[in-house]
CSV table of C-alpha atoms in Angstrom, one decimal:
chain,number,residue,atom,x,y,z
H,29,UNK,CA,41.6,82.1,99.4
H,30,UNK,CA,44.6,83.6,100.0
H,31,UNK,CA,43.4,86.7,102.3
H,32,UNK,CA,43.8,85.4,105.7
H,33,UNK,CA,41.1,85.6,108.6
H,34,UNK,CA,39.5,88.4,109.4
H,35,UNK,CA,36.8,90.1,112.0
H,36,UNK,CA,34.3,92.7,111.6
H,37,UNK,CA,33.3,94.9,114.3
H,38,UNK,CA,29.4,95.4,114.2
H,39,UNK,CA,29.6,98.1,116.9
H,40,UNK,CA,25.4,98.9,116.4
H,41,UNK,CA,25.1,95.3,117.9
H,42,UNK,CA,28.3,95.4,120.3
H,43,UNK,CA,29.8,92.1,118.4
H,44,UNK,CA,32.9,90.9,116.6
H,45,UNK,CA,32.1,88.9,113.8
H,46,UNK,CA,34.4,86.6,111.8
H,47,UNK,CA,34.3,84.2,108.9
H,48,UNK,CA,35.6,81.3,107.6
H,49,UNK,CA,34.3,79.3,104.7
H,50,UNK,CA,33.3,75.7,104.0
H,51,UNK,CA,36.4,73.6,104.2
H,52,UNK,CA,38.0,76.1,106.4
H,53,UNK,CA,36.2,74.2,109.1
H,54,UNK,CA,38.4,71.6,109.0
H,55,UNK,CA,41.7,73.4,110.3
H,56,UNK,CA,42.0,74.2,114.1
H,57,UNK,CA,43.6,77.4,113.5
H,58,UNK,CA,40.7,78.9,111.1
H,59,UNK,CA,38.7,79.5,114.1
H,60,UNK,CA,41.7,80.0,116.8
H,61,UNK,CA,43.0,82.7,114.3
H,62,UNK,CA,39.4,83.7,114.7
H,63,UNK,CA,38.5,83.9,118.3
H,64,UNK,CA,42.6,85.4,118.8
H,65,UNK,CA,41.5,88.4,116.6
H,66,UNK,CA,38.6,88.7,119.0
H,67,UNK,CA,35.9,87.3,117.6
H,68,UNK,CA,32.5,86.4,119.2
H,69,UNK,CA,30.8,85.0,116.6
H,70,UNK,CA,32.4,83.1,114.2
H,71,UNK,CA,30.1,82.0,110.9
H,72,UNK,CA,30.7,79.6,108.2
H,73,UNK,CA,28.6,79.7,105.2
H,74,UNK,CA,29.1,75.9,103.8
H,75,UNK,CA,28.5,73.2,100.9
H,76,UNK,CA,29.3,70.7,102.9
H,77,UNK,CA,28.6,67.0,101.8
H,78,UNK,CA,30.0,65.1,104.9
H,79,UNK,CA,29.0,64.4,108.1
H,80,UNK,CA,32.2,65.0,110.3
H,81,UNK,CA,31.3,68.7,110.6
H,82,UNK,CA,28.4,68.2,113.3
H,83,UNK,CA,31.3,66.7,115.0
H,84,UNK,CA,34.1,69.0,114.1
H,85,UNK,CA,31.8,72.7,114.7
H,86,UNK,CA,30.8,72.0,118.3
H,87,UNK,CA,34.4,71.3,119.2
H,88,UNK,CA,35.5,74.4,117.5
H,89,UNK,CA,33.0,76.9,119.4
H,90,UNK,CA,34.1,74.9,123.0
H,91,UNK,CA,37.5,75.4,121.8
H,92,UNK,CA,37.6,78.9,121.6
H,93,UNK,CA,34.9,80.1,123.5
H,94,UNK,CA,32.9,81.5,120.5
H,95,UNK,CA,29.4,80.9,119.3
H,96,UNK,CA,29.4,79.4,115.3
H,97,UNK,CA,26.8,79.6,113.2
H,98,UNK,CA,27.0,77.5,109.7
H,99,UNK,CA,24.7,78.2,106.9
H,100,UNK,CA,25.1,74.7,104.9
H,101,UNK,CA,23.3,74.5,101.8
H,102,UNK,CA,20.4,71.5,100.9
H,103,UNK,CA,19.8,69.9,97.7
H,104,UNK,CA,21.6,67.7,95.1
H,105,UNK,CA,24.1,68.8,92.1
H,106,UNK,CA,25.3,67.2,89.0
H,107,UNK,CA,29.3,67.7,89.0
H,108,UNK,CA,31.4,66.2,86.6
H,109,UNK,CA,29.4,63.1,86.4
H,110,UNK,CA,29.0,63.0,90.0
H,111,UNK,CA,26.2,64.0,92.2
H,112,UNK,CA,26.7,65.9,95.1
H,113,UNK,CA,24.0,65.7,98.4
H,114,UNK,CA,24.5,69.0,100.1
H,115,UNK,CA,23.4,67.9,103.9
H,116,UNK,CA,21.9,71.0,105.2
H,117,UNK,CA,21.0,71.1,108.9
H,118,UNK,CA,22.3,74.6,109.4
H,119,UNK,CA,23.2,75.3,113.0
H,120,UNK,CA,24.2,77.8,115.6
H,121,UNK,CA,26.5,76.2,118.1
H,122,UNK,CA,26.8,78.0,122.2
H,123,UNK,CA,30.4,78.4,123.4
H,124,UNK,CA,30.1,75.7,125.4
H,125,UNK,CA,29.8,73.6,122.0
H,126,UNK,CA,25.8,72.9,122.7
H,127,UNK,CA,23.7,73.3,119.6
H,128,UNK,CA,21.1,76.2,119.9
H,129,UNK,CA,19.0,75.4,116.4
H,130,UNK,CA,19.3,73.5,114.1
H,131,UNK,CA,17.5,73.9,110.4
H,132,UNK,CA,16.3,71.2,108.6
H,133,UNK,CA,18.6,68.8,106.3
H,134,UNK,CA,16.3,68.8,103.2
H,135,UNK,CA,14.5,72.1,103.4
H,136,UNK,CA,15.6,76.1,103.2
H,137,UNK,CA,14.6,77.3,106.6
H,138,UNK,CA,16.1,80.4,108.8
H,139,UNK,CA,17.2,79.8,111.9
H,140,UNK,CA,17.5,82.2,114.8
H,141,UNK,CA,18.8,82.0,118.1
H,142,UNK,CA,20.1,85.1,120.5
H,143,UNK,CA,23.7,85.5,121.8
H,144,UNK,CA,25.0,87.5,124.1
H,145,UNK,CA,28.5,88.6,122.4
H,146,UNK,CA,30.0,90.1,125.5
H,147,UNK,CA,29.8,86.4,127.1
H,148,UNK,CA,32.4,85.3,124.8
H,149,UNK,CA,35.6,87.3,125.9
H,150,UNK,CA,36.3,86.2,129.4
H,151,UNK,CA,38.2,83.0,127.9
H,152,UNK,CA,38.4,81.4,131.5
H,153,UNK,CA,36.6,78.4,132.7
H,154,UNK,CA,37.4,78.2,136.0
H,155,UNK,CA,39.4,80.5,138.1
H,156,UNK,CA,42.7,79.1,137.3
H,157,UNK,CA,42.5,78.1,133.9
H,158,UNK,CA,41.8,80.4,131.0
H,159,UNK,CA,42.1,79.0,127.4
H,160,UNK,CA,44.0,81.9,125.6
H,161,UNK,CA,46.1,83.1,128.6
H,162,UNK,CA,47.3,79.7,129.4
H,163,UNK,CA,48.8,78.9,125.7
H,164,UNK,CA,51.9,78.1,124.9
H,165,UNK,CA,52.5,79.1,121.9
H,166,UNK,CA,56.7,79.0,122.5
H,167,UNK,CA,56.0,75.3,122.8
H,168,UNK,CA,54.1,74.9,119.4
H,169,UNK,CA,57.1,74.2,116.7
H,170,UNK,CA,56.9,73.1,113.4
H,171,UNK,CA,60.8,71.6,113.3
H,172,UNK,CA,61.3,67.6,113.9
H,173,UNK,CA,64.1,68.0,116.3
């Protein structure tokens, strides 16, 4: 799409949720423009038929402090001739990058797993280094020179 990232405050459960879809998971700055615009939660409803993302989602959530949850769809489709294997395995990933739960690849399940939103704002991991304060945004240029 062409809408940008955006949150959602859900101000019943004191969280900022935000949401990026399928491939979006791929790009570093889908879930930094995320966790930027104050998100706690980032989720990512998927059909994804690769493998990198268990790698790839973890990261993302240690990266930015956030907990991620991805719905990722089971099953097989015809396509143009090709069949697609949707992997499943839907997960909700800690902000230290640590999978919570973790659905099954071949069956519809529901996964649940509590957070505690407010967790996700102080950015810091230690006392001198804090992972939004300490960017450097200046430094990040797109020129070749």
């Amino acid at each position: 799409g062409n809408t940008g990232f955006r949150v959602w405050e859900l101000a019943d459960v004191q969280c900022t949720l935000g949401i990026m879809i399928c491939y979006d998971w791929r790009f570093p700055e889908a879930a930094r423009s995320l966790a930027l615009a104050g998100a706690d939660v980032i989720v990512c409803p998927s059909n994804l038929v690769t493998n990198v993302w268990r790698l790839a989602m973890p990261v993302r959530a240690l990266e930015n402090k956030v907990y991620l949850a991805v719905a990722n769809r089971t099953g097989r489709e015809e396509r143009d001739g090709e069949t697609l294997s949707f992997n499943g395995d839907s997960t909700i990933i800690d902000p230290l990058g640590r999978v919570m739960v973790s659905a099954s690849g071949t069956a519809d399940n529901t996964v649940i797993a509590s957070v505690n939103p407010a967790s996700t704002r102080d950015k810091s991991f230690n006392a001198i280094n804090d992972i939004f304060a300490d960017r450097r945004p200046d430094m990040y240029r797109t020129d070749k020179s």
